[in-house]
Structures are given as C-alpha cells and as structure tokens.
Short mmCIF file of C-alpha atoms in Angstrom, two decimals:
data_model
loop_
_atom_site.label_atom_id
_atom_site.label_comp_id
_atom_site.label_asym_id
_atom_site.label_seq_id
_atom_site.Cartn_x
_atom_site.Cartn_y
_atom_site.Cartn_z
CA UNK A 1 0.00 0.00 0.00
CA UNK A 2 1.64 3.24 -1.20
CA UNK A 3 1.57 6.04 1.34
CA UNK A 4 3.94 8.76 0.16
CA UNK A 5 3.62 10.36 -3.23
CA UNK A 6 6.50 12.41 -4.59
CA UNK A 7 6.09 15.40 -6.83
CA UNK A 8 7.30 16.02 -9.46
CA UNK A 9 7.89 12.59 -10.97
CA UNK A 10 10.88 13.97 -12.86
CA UNK A 11 12.98 17.11 -12.49
CA UNK A 12 15.79 18.38 -14.69
CA UNK A 13 18.00 21.29 -13.59
CA UNK A 14 21.42 22.80 -14.24
CA UNK A 15 24.38 22.33 -11.97
CA UNK A 16 24.44 24.97 -9.25
CA UNK A 17 20.67 25.36 -9.12
CA UNK A 18 18.54 24.24 -6.20
CA UNK A 19 16.27 21.20 -6.50
CA UNK A 20 13.03 20.88 -4.55
CA UNK A 21 11.04 17.68 -4.29
CA UNK A 22 7.78 17.24 -2.45
CA UNK A 23 6.15 14.33 -0.73
CA UNK A 24 2.53 14.04 0.35
CA UNK A 25 1.10 11.28 2.49
CA UNK A 26 -2.32 10.24 3.71
CA UNK A 27 -2.25 8.98 7.28
CA UNK A 28 -0.52 9.86 10.57
CA UNK A 29 3.17 9.16 10.76
CA UNK A 30 5.87 8.58 13.36
CA UNK A 31 8.60 9.88 11.07
CA UNK A 32 9.37 10.62 7.46
CA UNK A 33 12.59 9.70 5.69
CA UNK A 34 14.25 10.55 2.40
CA UNK A 35 16.39 8.16 0.39
CA UNK A 36 18.48 8.43 -2.77
CA UNK A 37 18.92 5.69 -5.35
CA UNK A 38 21.51 5.81 -8.07
CA UNK A 39 20.58 3.92 -11.21
CA UNK A 40 20.41 0.17 -10.64
CA UNK A 41 21.69 0.35 -7.06
CA UNK A 42 20.30 0.09 -3.56
CA UNK A 43 18.81 3.02 -1.69
CA UNK A 44 20.88 5.26 0.55
CA UNK A 45 19.33 6.86 3.62
CA UNK A 46 19.65 10.66 3.55
CA UNK A 47 17.69 12.08 6.45
CA UNK A 48 14.98 11.25 8.98
CA UNK A 49 12.60 13.82 10.41
CA UNK A 50 10.31 12.99 13.32
CA UNK A 51 6.65 13.97 13.42
CA UNK A 52 7.34 16.60 16.12
CA UNK A 53 10.08 18.28 14.06
CA UNK A 54 9.47 20.91 11.41
CA UNK A 55 12.84 21.27 9.72
CA UNK A 56 16.12 19.43 9.53
CA UNK A 57 19.43 20.05 7.76
CA UNK A 58 22.23 17.81 6.66
CA UNK A 59 24.96 19.37 4.55
CA UNK A 60 23.31 20.64 1.36
CA UNK A 61 20.02 18.97 2.24
CA UNK A 62 17.12 20.66 3.94
CA UNK A 63 13.95 18.78 4.82
CA UNK A 64 10.72 20.31 6.06
CA UNK A 65 7.69 18.57 7.46
CA UNK A 66 4.17 19.97 7.75
CA UNK A 67 2.03 17.41 9.54
CA UNK A 68 -1.10 19.58 9.24
CA UNK A 69 -0.79 19.38 5.45
CA UNK A 70 0.65 15.88 5.51
CA UNK A 71 3.53 16.95 3.33
CA UNK A 72 7.31 17.18 3.30
CA UNK A 73 9.85 18.76 1.01
CA UNK A 74 13.48 17.96 0.26
CA UNK A 75 15.68 20.82 -0.90
CA UNK A 76 19.09 20.16 -2.39
CA UNK A 77 21.09 23.36 -2.64
CA UNK A 78 23.84 24.10 -5.16
CA UNK A 79 23.20 20.83 -6.99
CA UNK A 80 25.97 18.82 -8.64
CA UNK A 81 25.94 16.32 -11.48
CA UNK A 82 26.60 13.62 -8.84
CA UNK A 83 23.19 14.41 -7.30
CA UNK A 84 21.55 12.84 -10.36
CA UNK A 85 19.47 10.00 -8.89
CA UNK A 86 15.97 9.04 -7.86
CA UNK A 87 14.76 10.35 -4.52
CA UNK A 88 12.16 8.57 -2.42
CA UNK A 89 10.24 9.58 0.66
CA UNK A 90 9.21 6.89 3.11
CA UNK A 91 6.83 7.15 6.03
CA UNK A 92 6.96 5.31 9.32
CA UNK A 93 3.50 4.69 10.75
CA UNK A 94 2.67 5.65 14.36
CA UNK A 95 2.80 3.05 17.08
CA UNK A 96 6.40 2.13 16.52
CA UNK A 97 5.76 -0.16 13.57
CA UNK A 98 8.98 -1.15 11.88
CA UNK A 99 7.54 -1.02 8.38
CA UNK A 100 8.34 1.91 6.12
CA UNK A 101 6.09 2.69 3.20
CA UNK A 102 7.85 4.18 0.19
CA UNK A 103 6.62 6.53 -2.50
CA UNK A 104 7.40 6.01 -6.18
CA UNK A 105 10.17 8.57 -6.29
CA UNK A 106 11.30 11.71 -8.10
CA UNK A 107 13.91 11.26 -10.81
CA UNK A 108 16.34 14.16 -10.60
CA UNK A 109 18.73 14.96 -13.44
CA UNK A 110 21.41 17.58 -12.85
CA UNK A 111 22.97 18.72 -16.12
CA UNK A 112 26.62 19.82 -16.05
CA UNK B 27 31.12 1.31 7.87
CA UNK B 28 27.90 -0.67 8.21
CA UNK B 29 27.06 -3.09 5.47
CA UNK B 30 24.21 -5.08 4.02
CA UNK B 31 25.43 -7.59 1.48
CA UNK B 32 23.26 -9.32 -1.08
CA UNK B 33 24.87 -12.41 -2.50
CA UNK B 34 24.22 -11.74 -6.19
CA UNK B 35 23.86 -8.58 -8.28
CA UNK B 36 22.31 -10.42 -11.22
CA UNK B 37 20.54 -13.77 -11.42
CA UNK B 38 18.83 -15.58 -14.27
CA UNK B 39 16.60 -18.50 -13.32
CA UNK B 40 14.13 -20.74 -15.15
CA UNK B 41 10.41 -20.87 -14.49
CA UNK B 42 9.62 -23.39 -11.78
CA UNK B 43 13.05 -23.27 -10.14
CA UNK B 44 13.42 -22.74 -6.41
CA UNK B 45 15.40 -19.54 -5.92
CA UNK B 46 17.27 -18.37 -2.83
CA UNK B 47 18.24 -14.73 -2.37
CA UNK B 48 20.63 -14.19 0.50
CA UNK B 49 21.17 -11.09 2.58
CA UNK B 50 23.71 -10.59 5.34
CA UNK B 51 24.18 -7.59 7.64
CA UNK B 52 27.10 -6.91 9.94
CA UNK B 53 25.45 -4.37 12.23
CA UNK B 54 23.68 -6.61 14.75
CA UNK B 55 20.35 -5.13 13.63
CA UNK B 56 17.14 -6.70 14.90
CA UNK B 57 15.03 -5.80 11.89
CA UNK B 58 15.48 -6.99 8.32
CA UNK B 59 13.32 -6.48 5.26
CA UNK B 60 12.84 -7.69 1.70
CA UNK B 61 11.38 -5.36 -0.91
CA UNK B 62 10.88 -5.69 -4.62
CA UNK B 63 11.10 -2.71 -6.92
CA UNK B 64 9.33 -2.48 -10.24
CA UNK B 65 9.00 0.45 -12.67
CA UNK B 66 5.86 2.44 -11.97
CA UNK B 67 5.12 0.49 -8.79
CA UNK B 68 7.92 1.67 -6.53
CA UNK B 69 9.13 -0.41 -3.60
CA UNK B 70 6.77 -3.01 -2.19
CA UNK B 71 7.40 -4.89 1.04
CA UNK B 72 7.45 -8.67 0.69
CA UNK B 73 8.41 -9.86 4.18
CA UNK B 74 10.17 -8.54 7.22
CA UNK B 75 11.68 -10.00 10.36
CA UNK B 76 12.12 -8.35 13.74
CA UNK B 77 14.07 -11.16 15.39
CA UNK B 78 15.62 -14.54 14.72
CA UNK B 79 13.00 -17.03 13.56
CA UNK B 80 10.35 -14.29 13.56
CA UNK B 81 8.77 -13.10 10.34
CA UNK B 82 5.81 -11.07 9.21
CA UNK B 83 4.14 -10.76 5.85
CA UNK B 84 4.40 -7.51 4.00
CA UNK B 85 2.14 -6.27 1.26
CA UNK B 86 2.95 -8.87 -1.41
CA UNK B 87 4.03 -12.16 0.25
CA UNK B 88 2.36 -14.50 -2.25
CA UNK B 89 4.84 -16.78 -3.97
CA UNK B 90 7.60 -16.02 -1.45
CA UNK B 91 8.83 -17.32 1.86
CA UNK B 92 11.66 -16.24 4.15
CA UNK B 93 14.09 -17.73 6.61
CA UNK B 94 15.96 -16.12 9.48
CA UNK B 95 17.93 -18.72 11.39
CA UNK B 96 20.67 -16.31 12.46
CA UNK B 97 20.42 -12.63 13.32
CA UNK B 98 22.72 -11.51 10.55
CA UNK B 99 21.13 -13.46 7.70
CA UNK B 100 17.71 -13.08 6.09
CA UNK B 101 16.91 -15.23 3.08
CA UNK B 102 14.13 -14.76 0.56
CA UNK B 103 12.89 -17.90 -1.14
CA UNK B 104 10.91 -18.13 -4.35
CA UNK B 105 9.35 -21.57 -4.04
CA UNK B 106 8.62 -21.92 -7.76
CA UNK B 107 9.86 -18.98 -9.76
CA UNK B 108 7.52 -17.40 -12.27
CA UNK B 109 8.11 -14.76 -14.92
CA UNK B 110 6.10 -12.19 -12.95
CA UNK B 111 8.73 -12.41 -10.23
CA UNK B 112 11.29 -10.85 -12.54
CA UNK B 113 12.27 -7.76 -10.58
CA UNK B 114 14.88 -5.91 -8.55
CA UNK B 115 15.01 -7.32 -5.02
CA UNK B 116 16.28 -5.11 -2.21
CA UNK B 117 17.24 -6.21 1.28
CA UNK B 118 17.48 -3.74 4.15
CA UNK B 119 18.09 -3.71 7.88
CA UNK B 120 17.84 -1.28 10.77
CA UNK B 121 18.07 -1.11 14.54
CA UNK B 122 14.58 0.27 15.26
CA UNK B 123 12.01 2.74 14.03
CA UNK B 124 14.08 5.79 15.06
CA UNK B 125 16.71 5.06 12.42
CA UNK B 126 16.83 4.79 8.68
CA UNK B 127 17.27 1.61 6.72
CA UNK B 128 20.59 0.41 5.38
CA UNK B 129 20.03 -1.20 2.00
CA UNK B 130 22.02 -3.75 0.08
CA UNK B 131 22.99 -3.12 -3.54
CA UNK B 132 20.07 -5.15 -4.85
CA UNK B 133 19.67 -8.34 -6.86
CA UNK B 134 18.22 -8.06 -10.33
CA UNK B 135 16.43 -11.35 -10.91
CA UNK B 136 15.24 -12.43 -14.34
CA UNK B 137 12.98 -15.48 -14.59
CA UNK B 138 12.84 -16.95 -18.09
#
C-alpha cells in the first residue's frame, strides 16, 4: 500500500541550481525519511525527520515537514551532477511499527 | 562502515526453479526487510523480520517465503519462480524505528 507520493515525478535542472522535491502522504506518521537511489543500485538513507520536528538540515540537504498538510519537502542546494538520482520519501506509521512505506520517487537529473 | 550484502547482483533462473536470495548484515540489527522494486510500482514490502526465527508478511508475500535462522542473515525464497517475479530485489536492515534503513545493492532477478 503506497503512502507517500512524490512530486514532481521527474525534475531536470542545471548544476548549481537548487532542487526541490515534495512528498505528500495520507495517514498519521511517526517519522518521514528521504532516500536516494543511483541507477540500478540500492537506496541510501539521507535524512529522517520525526513527526514533532518541522525542519532538519544535513549538509546541502534541507527537509521540512508539515504534519497539518501531511507533506514534506526535500531541498538540495547548489546541486551537482553527482546528485543525479531518484529520490524517495518513506513514512513510518505511528505506534512504533517497523515497516516503512515508500513513495514512487522523483527522478532528478542535474545537467553539467 | 555498516554493510548489508546481497549475495548476487544479477541472477537468471528458469520458471519453476526454487530460488534463494541471500542477505547478510554486519550491524547486529534486529530488523530486516525484503522489498521488490518495479518500474511504476515503486518499492513493495514482501516480508520482514524483527528477530531470529520471527517473520511477518508484508504487502505482497504471495509466492515467497523467508528464513531467518541467524540474526545476521535473512533469506528470501521463491518456491517456484515465475516470470512475474522478474524484478529488482532489495534487502534492508535497521536497529529500530528511530533510524533509517541500510540497504544492500540489490539483486536483479530475471525469470525466463
């Protein structure tokens, strides 16, 4: 059962520009996470934001969470060609369930 | 650095064969997961395990079984492979719901 839905499905930008991806979800969450996947590889965990947090930073990444709107955004600043990948949001249900539910991803292309 | 290792990157099997996909983690994590990833469908949870010999069905367990005899190893078994099981299979582990998943590199299985 898909919970998160990323928007846009695909994004193409120039190196140095900022990239913003959005994630909307339907039900209450314990936390929301963002992952990156390079073509044909496994996913890499980027950042986790808890339901009582509104914003989190990690290097060039900034994640926001608005639980009233059931949405999150991932901002990558000063993008590089190496940021080209698919980005997924994943939601952790309340109650401490171990299962994450992933969206279908945003495919980001950063052109040199 | 923590690692999740999947035994094969690519596998080609015949319809009706019994297929074993192996996953090993070196982080002493309690929780392990098997997902499959298909274009347009995203990641779907097949099975997960929160302890040795414990398992729970995910969203699409039909046609699969799992085994967790030791904490570090979680095997996915296709009892009788079918062409609709051609997919990318991703194994992941994590300590608990406050942390992100660590994924393996994936196994691309083709059933002919």
